[in-house]
Coordinates of C-alpha atoms in Angstrom, one line a residue:
Chain A
M1 CA -60.7 348.0 107.2
A2 CA -60.4 351.3 106.1
T3 CA -63.1 353.6 105.8
I4 CA -64.2 355.7 102.9
D5 CA -63.5 358.7 104.2
H6 CA -59.7 357.8 104.6
L7 CA -59.7 356.3 101.0
E8 CA -60.9 359.3 100.0
A9 CA -58.4 361.3 101.5
M10 CA -55.7 359.0 100.7
S11 CA -56.8 359.7 97.2
T12 CA -56.5 363.6 97.5
Q13 CA -53.1 362.9 98.9
V14 CA -52.0 360.9 96.0
R15 CA -53.2 363.3 93.5
R16 CA -51.0 365.8 95.3
D17 CA -48.0 363.6 94.9
I18 CA -48.9 362.8 91.3
L19 CA -49.2 366.7 90.5
R20 CA -46.2 367.8 92.3
M21 CA -44.0 364.7 91.0
V22 CA -44.7 365.4 87.2
H23 CA -44.4 369.3 87.9
A24 CA -41.0 368.9 89.4
V25 CA -39.7 367.1 86.2
N26 CA -41.8 368.7 83.5
S27 CA -42.7 365.3 82.2
G28 CA -44.7 362.5 83.1
H29 CA -48.2 361.2 83.0
P30 CA -51.0 362.8 85.4
G31 CA -54.3 362.3 83.3
G32 CA -54.4 358.4 83.4
S33 CA -52.8 358.5 87.0
M34 CA -55.6 360.5 88.2
G35 CA -58.3 358.8 86.8
C36 CA -57.1 355.6 88.3
T37 CA -56.3 357.1 91.6
E38 CA -59.6 355.7 93.3
Y39 CA -58.9 352.3 91.8
M40 CA -55.3 352.2 93.0
V41 CA -56.2 353.4 96.5
A42 CA -58.7 350.9 97.1
L43 CA -56.5 348.2 95.8
Y44 CA -54.0 348.6 97.8
F45 CA -55.3 350.2 100.9
E46 CA -58.7 348.1 101.0
A47 CA -58.9 344.9 98.7
M48 CA -55.4 343.4 98.5
N49 CA -53.7 341.3 101.1
H50 CA -50.1 342.4 100.7
T51 CA -46.8 342.8 102.8
P52 CA -45.1 345.9 102.0
K53 CA -42.0 345.2 104.2
P54 CA -40.1 342.9 103.7
F55 CA -40.7 343.1 99.9
S56 CA -40.8 339.9 98.5
M57 CA -40.7 339.4 94.4
D58 CA -42.2 335.9 94.9
G59 CA -44.9 337.2 97.0
V60 CA -46.0 333.5 98.1
G61 CA -49.2 334.0 100.3
Q62 CA -49.7 337.6 99.0
D63 CA -52.2 338.7 96.4
L64 CA -50.3 340.4 93.6
F65 CA -50.7 343.7 91.3
F66 CA -49.2 344.1 87.9
L67 CA -49.6 347.4 86.1
S68 CA -49.7 347.1 82.5
N69 CA -50.1 350.5 81.4
G70 CA -46.9 351.6 83.0
H71 CA -47.1 355.3 81.8
I72 CA -49.2 356.0 84.8
S73 CA -46.4 355.5 87.2
P74 CA -46.9 358.4 89.3
V75 CA -50.2 356.8 90.7
F76 CA -48.2 353.6 91.1
Y77 CA -45.4 354.8 93.0
S78 CA -47.2 357.3 95.1
V79 CA -49.6 354.3 96.5
L80 CA -46.6 352.0 96.7
A81 CA -44.8 354.8 98.9
R82 CA -47.9 355.5 101.0
S83 CA -48.5 351.5 101.4
G84 CA -45.0 351.5 103.1
Y85 CA -43.0 349.6 100.5
F86 CA -40.6 352.6 100.4
N87 CA -40.2 356.0 101.8
V88 CA -42.4 358.9 100.6
S89 CA -39.5 361.2 100.4
E90 CA -38.2 358.9 97.3
L91 CA -41.0 360.2 95.5
S92 CA -39.3 363.3 94.9
T93 CA -36.7 361.7 92.9
F94 CA -39.3 360.7 90.1
R95 CA -37.7 360.6 86.4
K96 CA -34.4 361.9 87.7
I97 CA -31.1 360.7 87.0
N98 CA -29.8 357.7 89.1
S99 CA -33.5 357.2 90.8
R100 CA -35.2 354.2 91.1
L101 CA -38.4 355.5 90.2
Q102 CA -37.7 355.6 86.4
G103 CA -40.3 357.0 83.8
H104 CA -41.9 353.4 83.7
P105 CA -41.9 351.1 86.2
T106 CA -38.9 348.7 86.5
T107 CA -37.7 345.9 88.6
H108 CA -34.3 346.8 87.2
E109 CA -33.5 349.2 90.1
G110 CA -34.9 347.0 92.5
L111 CA -37.7 349.3 93.6
E112 CA -39.9 347.6 96.3
G113 CA -43.3 346.6 95.2
I114 CA -42.5 346.3 91.3
R115 CA -42.8 342.8 90.1
M116 CA -42.3 343.7 86.2
A117 CA -41.4 346.3 83.9
S118 CA -44.1 347.8 81.9
G119 CA -44.3 350.7 79.5
S120 CA -44.4 349.0 76.4
L121 CA -48.1 348.2 76.1
G122 CA -50.2 345.4 76.2
Q123 CA -47.7 342.8 78.2
G124 CA -49.2 342.9 81.7
L125 CA -51.9 340.7 81.4
S126 CA -49.9 337.9 80.3
V127 CA -47.2 338.3 82.9
A128 CA -50.2 338.2 85.6
L129 CA -51.3 334.9 83.7
G130 CA -48.0 333.4 84.2
A131 CA -48.0 334.7 87.9
A132 CA -51.6 333.3 88.4
A133 CA -50.4 329.9 87.4
T134 CA -47.9 329.5 89.5
K135 CA -50.0 330.4 92.3
K136 CA -52.3 327.7 91.1
S137 CA -49.4 325.4 91.0
N138 CA -48.2 326.3 94.4
G139 CA -51.8 325.8 95.9
D140 CA -51.5 329.7 96.9
P141 CA -55.1 330.9 97.1
S142 CA -54.0 334.4 96.4
L143 CA -55.2 336.5 93.8
V144 CA -53.7 338.5 90.6
Y145 CA -54.7 341.7 89.9
T146 CA -53.9 343.8 86.9
L147 CA -54.7 347.4 85.4
H148 CA -54.8 348.3 81.6
G149 CA -55.6 351.4 79.5
D150 CA -58.8 351.2 77.3
G151 CA -56.4 352.5 74.5
E152 CA -54.0 349.8 75.3
L153 CA -56.4 347.2 74.4
Q154 CA -55.6 347.9 70.7
E155 CA -52.9 346.0 71.1
G156 CA -52.8 342.2 70.0
Q157 CA -51.1 340.6 72.8
I158 CA -53.8 341.5 75.2
W159 CA -56.2 339.4 73.0
E160 CA -54.0 336.4 73.2
A161 CA -54.1 336.8 76.9
V162 CA -58.0 337.5 77.1
L163 CA -58.5 334.3 74.9
Y164 CA -56.1 332.0 77.0
A165 CA -57.9 333.2 80.3
G166 CA -61.2 332.4 79.2
G167 CA -60.5 329.5 77.3
K168 CA -58.5 327.7 80.0
K169 CA -61.2 329.0 82.7
V170 CA -58.1 330.9 84.8
D171 CA -60.3 332.0 87.9
N172 CA -57.8 333.6 90.2
I173 CA -57.2 336.9 88.2
I174 CA -59.1 340.1 88.2
A175 CA -58.1 342.4 85.4
A176 CA -59.0 346.3 85.4
I177 CA -59.6 348.5 82.5
D178 CA -59.2 352.3 82.8
A179 CA -61.9 353.0 80.3
N180 CA -61.5 356.8 80.4
G181 CA -62.4 356.9 76.5
Q182 CA -59.2 358.7 75.7
Q183 CA -55.6 358.1 74.4
I184 CA -52.7 360.3 73.1
D185 CA -54.3 361.3 69.8
G186 CA -57.9 361.9 71.0
P187 CA -61.0 360.2 71.9
T188 CA -60.6 356.5 71.9
D189 CA -63.7 356.0 69.5
G190 CA -61.8 358.6 67.0
V191 CA -58.5 356.7 67.2
L192 CA -59.8 353.3 66.8
P193 CA -63.2 352.8 67.7
M194 CA -63.1 350.0 70.6
G195 CA -66.8 349.0 70.6
D196 CA -68.4 347.2 73.5
L197 CA -65.8 346.3 75.7
A198 CA -68.2 344.3 78.2
L199 CA -69.5 342.0 75.3
K200 CA -66.0 341.5 73.8
F201 CA -64.7 340.2 77.4
E202 CA -68.0 338.2 77.8
A203 CA -67.6 336.6 74.1
F204 CA -64.0 335.4 75.5
G205 CA -65.1 333.8 78.4
W206 CA -65.3 336.3 81.3
K207 CA -67.4 337.5 83.6
V208 CA -67.7 341.2 83.6
L209 CA -68.3 344.2 86.2
V210 CA -68.9 347.5 84.8
V211 CA -68.3 350.5 87.2
K212 CA -70.2 353.5 86.0
E213 CA -68.7 355.6 88.7
G214 CA -65.1 354.3 88.5
N215 CA -64.0 357.9 90.4
D216 CA -66.4 357.2 93.3
M217 CA -64.5 355.4 95.8
Q218 CA -67.5 353.5 97.3
S219 CA -68.5 352.4 93.8
V220 CA -64.9 351.2 93.2
V221 CA -64.3 349.4 96.7
N222 CA -68.1 347.7 96.4
A223 CA -67.1 346.5 93.0
L224 CA -63.5 344.9 94.1
S225 CA -65.3 343.1 97.0
E226 CA -68.0 341.9 94.2
A227 CA -64.9 340.9 92.1
K228 CA -63.5 338.9 94.7
A229 CA -66.4 337.0 95.6
M230 CA -66.5 335.9 92.1
T231 CA -63.1 334.5 91.7
G232 CA -62.7 330.7 92.0
K233 CA -65.6 329.9 89.9
G234 CA -63.8 328.8 86.5
F235 CA -63.8 332.0 84.9
P236 CA -61.6 335.4 84.9
I237 CA -63.1 338.7 85.9
A238 CA -62.7 342.0 84.1
L239 CA -63.5 345.3 85.9
I240 CA -64.7 347.8 83.4
L241 CA -64.2 351.1 85.2
Q242 CA -65.6 354.0 83.8
T243 CA -63.4 356.9 84.9
S244 CA -62.1 360.5 83.9
M245 CA -58.8 361.3 82.6
G246 CA -57.5 363.9 85.1
H247 CA -60.1 363.6 87.8
G248 CA -60.0 365.8 90.9
V249 CA -58.9 369.1 89.0
D250 CA -61.7 370.9 87.0
F251 CA -59.4 372.0 84.3
M252 CA -57.9 368.7 83.8
A253 CA -60.8 366.3 83.8
G254 CA -62.3 364.6 80.9
T255 CA -59.6 365.6 78.3
H256 CA -56.7 363.5 76.6
K257 CA -54.6 366.8 76.8
W258 CA -53.3 366.2 79.9
H259 CA -52.1 362.5 79.1
G260 CA -48.4 363.3 78.9
V261 CA -48.1 366.8 79.8
A262 CA -47.4 368.2 83.4
P263 CA -48.8 371.3 84.8
N264 CA -46.7 374.8 85.0
D265 CA -46.2 376.6 88.2
E266 CA -49.4 378.3 87.9
E267 CA -51.4 375.3 86.7
L268 CA -50.2 373.5 89.6
K269 CA -50.9 376.1 92.4
N270 CA -54.7 376.1 90.9
A271 CA -54.8 372.3 91.0
L272 CA -53.3 371.9 94.5
G273 CA -55.5 374.4 95.5
Q274 CA -58.5 372.1 94.6
L275 CA -56.7 369.0 96.1
P276 CA -56.1 370.0 100.0
E277 CA -53.2 368.2 101.7
T278 CA -55.0 365.4 103.7
L279 CA -51.8 363.1 104.9
G280 CA -48.7 365.1 104.3
D281 CA -46.9 366.0 101.5
Y282 CA -43.8 364.0 100.5
Chain B
M1 CA -10.0 313.3 63.6
N2 CA -10.2 312.4 67.2
Y3 CA -13.8 312.2 66.8
S4 CA -16.5 310.0 65.6
N5 CA -20.5 310.2 65.0
H6 CA -22.1 308.0 67.2
G7 CA -25.0 308.1 65.3
S8 CA -27.0 311.0 63.8
Q9 CA -29.6 312.7 65.6
D10 CA -31.5 316.2 65.8
T11 CA -30.4 318.4 68.3
R12 CA -34.1 319.2 69.4
S13 CA -34.4 315.8 70.2
G14 CA -31.4 316.5 73.0
F15 CA -33.6 319.5 73.8
G16 CA -36.8 317.0 74.7
A17 CA -34.5 314.4 76.4
G18 CA -33.0 317.2 78.8
L19 CA -36.2 318.8 79.3
L20 CA -37.7 315.3 80.4
E21 CA -34.9 314.9 82.7
L22 CA -35.2 318.2 84.4
G23 CA -38.7 317.6 85.1
R24 CA -37.9 314.5 87.0
I25 CA -35.0 316.2 89.0
N26 CA -36.3 319.9 89.4
P27 CA -40.0 320.4 90.3
N28 CA -39.7 324.0 89.6
V29 CA -39.0 323.7 86.0
V30 CA -42.3 324.1 83.9
A31 CA -42.6 324.4 80.0
L32 CA -44.6 326.7 77.5
C33 CA -45.4 325.5 74.1
A34 CA -47.1 327.4 71.4
D35 CA -48.6 324.3 69.4
L36 CA -45.1 322.7 68.3
T37 CA -45.0 320.0 70.9
G38 CA -44.3 317.5 68.9
S39 CA -41.9 319.7 66.7
L40 CA -40.0 320.9 69.7
K41 CA -39.9 317.2 71.2
M42 CA -41.6 318.6 74.3
D43 CA -44.4 315.7 74.1
A44 CA -42.3 313.5 76.8
F45 CA -42.5 316.1 79.0
A46 CA -45.9 316.9 78.6
K47 CA -47.0 313.1 79.0
E48 CA -45.1 312.8 82.1
F49 CA -45.7 316.1 83.7
P50 CA -49.3 317.2 82.6
D51 CA -49.7 320.1 85.4
R52 CA -46.2 321.5 84.5
F53 CA -46.9 321.6 81.0
Y54 CA -48.9 324.5 79.4
Q55 CA -50.2 324.5 75.8
I56 CA -50.6 327.9 75.2
G57 CA -51.6 328.0 71.5
I58 CA -50.5 329.9 68.8
A59 CA -50.0 333.1 70.5
E60 CA -46.2 333.5 71.3
A61 CA -46.0 336.9 72.9
N62 CA -48.8 335.7 75.5
M63 CA -46.2 332.5 76.0
I64 CA -43.2 334.9 76.6
G65 CA -45.2 337.0 78.9
M66 CA -46.8 334.1 80.9
A67 CA -43.2 332.5 81.1
A68 CA -42.1 335.8 82.7
G69 CA -45.0 335.8 85.1
M70 CA -44.3 332.3 86.2
T71 CA -40.9 333.0 87.6
I72 CA -42.8 335.2 90.3
G73 CA -43.5 332.4 92.8
G74 CA -40.2 330.4 92.0
K75 CA -40.9 328.5 88.6
I76 CA -38.3 327.8 85.9
P77 CA -40.1 328.2 82.7
F78 CA -38.8 326.7 79.6
T79 CA -40.5 328.1 76.6
G80 CA -40.8 326.1 73.0
T81 CA -41.1 327.2 69.3
F82 CA -39.5 327.8 66.2
A83 CA -36.6 330.1 66.3
N84 CA -38.2 332.5 64.4
F85 CA -41.2 332.8 66.6
S86 CA -39.1 332.6 69.7
T87 CA -37.2 335.9 68.9
G88 CA -38.1 338.3 65.9
R89 CA -41.6 337.8 66.6
V90 CA -41.7 338.4 70.3
Y91 CA -38.5 340.6 70.7
D92 CA -40.5 343.3 72.4
Q93 CA -41.9 340.8 74.8
I94 CA -38.5 339.5 75.6
R95 CA -36.8 342.8 75.9
Q96 CA -39.3 344.2 78.6
S97 CA -41.0 341.3 80.3
V98 CA -38.0 338.8 80.5
A99 CA -34.6 340.8 79.9
Y100 CA -35.1 344.1 81.3
S101 CA -37.4 342.8 84.1
D102 CA -34.5 340.0 85.2
K103 CA -36.6 337.2 84.6
N104 CA -35.2 333.4 84.9
V105 CA -37.1 332.4 81.5
K106 CA -35.5 329.9 79.3
I107 CA -36.5 330.7 75.6
C108 CA -35.6 327.4 73.7
A109 CA -35.6 327.5 69.9
S110 CA -35.6 324.9 67.4
H111 CA -35.4 325.0 63.9
A112 CA -33.1 327.4 63.5
G113 CA -31.3 328.7 60.4
L114 CA -31.3 327.1 57.0
T115 CA -31.1 323.7 58.2
L116 CA -34.8 324.2 58.6
G117 CA -35.0 323.2 54.9
E118 CA -38.1 323.0 52.7
D119 CA -40.0 325.4 54.6
G120 CA -38.0 328.1 53.3
A121 CA -36.8 331.7 54.1
T122 CA -40.1 332.7 56.2
H123 CA -39.2 330.2 59.0
Q124 CA -35.5 330.0 58.5
I125 CA -34.6 332.7 60.9
L126 CA -30.8 333.7 60.2
E127 CA -30.9 336.7 62.7
D128 CA -31.8 335.4 66.1
I129 CA -28.0 335.4 67.5
G130 CA -27.8 338.9 66.9
L131 CA -31.3 339.9 68.1
M132 CA -30.7 338.1 71.5
R133 CA -27.0 339.1 71.9
M134 CA -27.8 342.7 71.8
L135 CA -30.2 342.4 74.7
P136 CA -28.3 343.3 78.2
G137 CA -27.9 340.2 80.4
M138 CA -29.2 337.3 77.7
V139 CA -27.0 334.6 77.5
V140 CA -26.8 332.9 74.1
I141 CA -26.4 329.1 73.7
N142 CA -26.2 327.3 70.4
P143 CA -24.9 323.8 71.0
C144 CA -23.4 321.6 68.3
D145 CA -25.0 317.9 68.6
Y146 CA -27.7 316.1 70.4
N147 CA -25.4 315.2 73.4
Q148 CA -24.2 318.9 73.9
T149 CA -27.9 320.3 73.4
K150 CA -29.2 317.9 76.1
A151 CA -26.4 318.8 78.5
A152 CA -27.0 322.5 77.9
T153 CA -30.6 322.0 78.5
L154 CA -29.9 320.8 82.0
A155 CA -27.2 323.3 82.6
I156 CA -29.2 326.2 82.0
A157 CA -31.9 325.2 84.5
D158 CA -29.0 325.9 87.3
Y159 CA -28.4 329.2 86.0
H160 CA -30.5 332.1 87.3
G161 CA -31.1 334.5 84.6
P162 CA -32.8 334.7 80.9
V163 CA -31.1 332.4 78.4
Y164 CA -31.7 331.7 74.7
L165 CA -31.0 328.2 73.7
R166 CA -30.7 327.6 70.0
F167 CA -31.0 324.3 68.2
G168 CA -32.3 322.7 65.2
R169 CA -34.2 320.4 62.9
P170 CA -32.3 318.1 61.0
K171 CA -30.4 314.9 62.2
V172 CA -26.7 315.8 62.2
P173 CA -23.5 313.9 63.8
N174 CA -23.6 313.2 67.4
F175 CA -19.9 313.3 68.2
T176 CA -19.3 314.7 71.8
S177 CA -19.4 312.8 74.9
S178 CA -22.8 312.0 76.6
D179 CA -21.1 312.8 79.8
A180 CA -19.4 315.8 79.1
P181 CA -20.4 318.7 81.3
F182 CA -21.4 321.8 79.6
V183 CA -19.9 325.0 81.3
I184 CA -22.0 327.9 80.1
G185 CA -19.4 330.8 78.6
K186 CA -16.5 327.9 78.6
A187 CA -15.5 327.2 75.2
L188 CA -14.4 323.8 74.1
H189 CA -11.6 322.8 72.3
L190 CA -12.0 320.1 70.1
Q191 CA -8.7 320.0 68.2
E192 CA -4.8 321.6 68.9
G193 CA -3.5 323.2 65.8
K194 CA -0.9 325.9 65.1
D195 CA -1.6 327.7 61.6
V196 CA -5.3 328.9 61.9
T197 CA -8.2 329.1 64.6
L198 CA -11.3 327.6 63.5
L199 CA -14.2 329.0 65.7
A200 CA -17.5 327.5 64.9
T201 CA -20.7 327.2 66.7
G202 CA -24.2 325.0 66.3
H203 CA -24.3 323.1 63.3
L204 CA -21.0 324.5 62.1
V205 CA -19.0 322.5 64.5
W206 CA -19.1 319.3 63.0
P207 CA -18.0 320.8 59.4
S208 CA -15.3 322.7 60.9
L209 CA -14.0 319.4 62.3
L210 CA -14.0 317.7 58.5
A211 CA -12.5 321.0 57.2
A212 CA -9.5 320.6 59.5
D213 CA -8.8 317.1 58.1
I214 CA -8.9 318.5 54.7
L215 CA -6.7 321.2 55.4
A216 CA -4.1 318.5 57.8
L217 CA -4.1 316.7 54.1
E218 CA -2.6 320.1 52.8
G219 CA -0.1 320.5 55.8
I220 CA -2.2 323.1 57.5
S221 CA -2.6 322.6 61.2
A222 CA -6.1 323.7 62.2
E223 CA -7.1 324.4 65.8
V224 CA -10.9 324.0 66.2
I225 CA -12.9 325.3 69.2
N226 CA -16.5 324.9 69.8
I227 CA -18.0 328.4 70.8
H228 CA -21.3 326.8 72.3
T229 CA -21.9 330.0 74.3
L230 CA -22.2 333.3 72.3
K231 CA -22.7 335.5 75.2
P232 CA -20.9 335.7 77.4
L233 CA -18.1 335.1 75.0
D234 CA -15.3 333.0 76.2
T235 CA -12.8 335.7 75.0
E236 CA -9.8 333.9 77.2
A237 CA -9.9 330.9 75.0
I238 CA -10.2 332.8 71.7
L239 CA -7.1 334.9 72.5
K240 CA -5.1 332.5 73.4
S241 CA -5.6 330.4 70.4
V242 CA -5.3 333.5 68.1
A243 CA -2.3 334.5 69.8
K244 CA -0.7 331.1 69.0
T245 CA -2.0 330.9 65.4
G246 CA -2.1 334.5 64.5
C247 CA -5.3 333.9 62.1
V248 CA -9.0 332.6 62.7
V249 CA -12.2 331.6 60.6
T250 CA -15.8 331.8 62.4
A251 CA -18.2 329.2 61.0
E252 CA -22.0 329.9 62.0
E253 CA -25.5 329.1 60.5
H254 CA -26.4 332.9 60.6
Q255 CA -26.0 336.0 58.8
L256 CA -22.7 337.9 58.9
Y257 CA -24.3 340.5 60.8
G258 CA -24.9 340.3 64.6
G259 CA -23.4 336.4 64.8
L260 CA -20.5 334.8 66.0
G261 CA -17.8 336.4 63.3
E262 CA -18.8 340.0 64.5
A263 CA -18.7 339.0 68.1
V264 CA -15.1 337.8 67.8
A265 CA -14.1 340.8 65.1
G266 CA -15.4 343.4 67.6
F267 CA -13.3 341.8 70.4
L268 CA -10.2 340.9 68.7
S269 CA -10.1 344.3 66.9
K270 CA -9.7 345.5 70.1
E271 CA -7.1 342.9 71.9
Y272 CA -5.5 341.3 69.5
P273 CA -5.8 342.4 65.6
A274 CA -5.5 339.4 63.0
P275 CA -6.7 338.1 60.0
L276 CA -10.1 337.3 60.2
E277 CA -12.8 335.7 57.7
M278 CA -16.2 334.8 58.4
V279 CA -18.5 332.0 57.3
A280 CA -21.8 332.7 57.4
V281 CA -24.7 334.0 55.4
N282 CA -23.9 336.8 53.4
D283 CA -26.5 339.5 54.0
S284 CA -29.7 337.5 52.3
F285 CA -32.8 335.4 53.2
G286 CA -33.0 331.6 52.6
E287 CA -34.8 329.4 50.4
S288 CA -36.5 326.2 49.9
G289 CA -34.2 323.1 49.5
T290 CA -32.6 320.2 51.6
P291 CA -30.5 321.3 54.6
E292 CA -27.6 319.8 52.8
E293 CA -28.1 321.6 49.5
L294 CA -28.8 324.7 51.5
M295 CA -25.6 324.5 53.4
V296 CA -23.5 324.1 50.1
K297 CA -25.8 327.0 48.4
Y298 CA -24.9 329.5 51.0
G299 CA -21.2 328.6 51.8
L300 CA -21.8 326.9 54.9
D301 CA -20.1 323.5 54.4
E302 CA -16.5 322.4 55.4
H303 CA -15.0 323.5 51.8
A304 CA -16.2 326.9 52.5
I305 CA -14.4 326.8 55.7
V306 CA -11.3 325.3 54.2
R307 CA -11.4 328.2 51.6
A308 CA -11.7 330.8 54.4
A309 CA -8.9 329.1 56.3
K310 CA -6.9 329.7 53.2
R311 CA -8.0 333.3 52.7
A312 CA -6.9 334.1 56.5
L313 CA -3.6 332.5 56.1
S314 CA -2.9 334.0 52.9
R315 CA -3.4 337.6 54.7
R316 CA -1.4 336.7 57.9
G317 CA 1.5 335.8 55.5

């Protein structure tokens, strides 16, 4: 079991990766990536049972993860590389021509660790439910995890899937919501108010855990542990993570401004100064 | 004609029979349906294999996504709903979660085209072949009768990759052999001829055979080829035939845009330019009516094929 100190050191390094990746190509989505870093690190380095090498698309006997809000690919790629799915040096190819690290994740280039393409929002929960159904059918007791943006929940397909999972009592899935309250055009409440997400999921037959400190590693680790213990009991689990977009860098935190904007040279220097190199840059 | 109708049956029942047989011979096959189990003739599979049948409810986007996810771990999912809801309604889900994600999903679509009949244009999709042909890596199949639909259903389970299988609602002549093998991408010569090539798909194959008989009475020898697979197109078979006859007619229950006609035209214009006439719906929506009335009104019957063949012949000179 990883210590909280190690997971926090990993998070700092992952945030450095995210910023250096998007800066190098002056594109990509750092804000949401940094807000979800604790969840992704806790998932891959603590919660999930998974085998990076050799990578198996079918993942029999392993927990699976589906990133539904594919635009936060930088955090996904960094965590996959640092888990050992592929070499961290490949992070330098992000969004460049002939790279396996496409702007949004894809299976199409054979990148280890990716099991579905995502980017067009709202599709990941359905795919995860299919994978969960196959696990049940195969007698595989492993779990299926997902991550969604809160803005992404405005897509109708999500609610088809939420209805299905609750109605059919799917109990081998843990869906996490990155509730940062922000989307491209501004605060979620200004774009299309989402109301009480926990009540919505509960009304659809889900059990909900709200993590008020979604950027506190201990809180996230505890919540994942609690969520795992709730599986197998006849209902799906939603983990609502209250996070801060751009967390970890003072001038990037808590605003939608850094949703899809890369830092310039000076901003990168300032940001990296707040995130000491812990495990070695790629 | 060398073919006779063994007794009209609906192609969707061929799908249902094929799916049931797959259930018995391939344990990896699972089926999903969006509240149209009876219409898709999936009830026999659902009854015999309740643990491998997923009733999704009226939520086609979720159905396509779940099918994509089910492949992870080795299942071969067959989704079933009307063609309209199998394609246009869920195009982005198919594009990203199935086609771009290289998932082994079989999208099985009934009630395609005008022959859906009385329900009218909301349900009569005439754009689905075009939509699906445009997706990289997607195989597109439109079999002609009950026996061929059953054979195609069995064949696509053995092919690894996304497939769109299109079939229909009404009873139509069942004339192919029940033991004919189905080879994806391999067009079938139904009748040899030397004056004009008739390339037909789906419900237009039988009328093309009827048209060939009418043409024969006027001394015109038509070659009839069943293009059951629209993608990949059997360009070799088409080229060989058109090189012999010098002119060609395409016939399909689909819009002019994006269907068999444009696929053949796009290929022949590069490889072997020849007079080509298309029998298809001319940039319009359908309407309520019986299947037979609609096929006549929209110019998709044997007489329309005969007229098109004569136009092609006169242009060839």
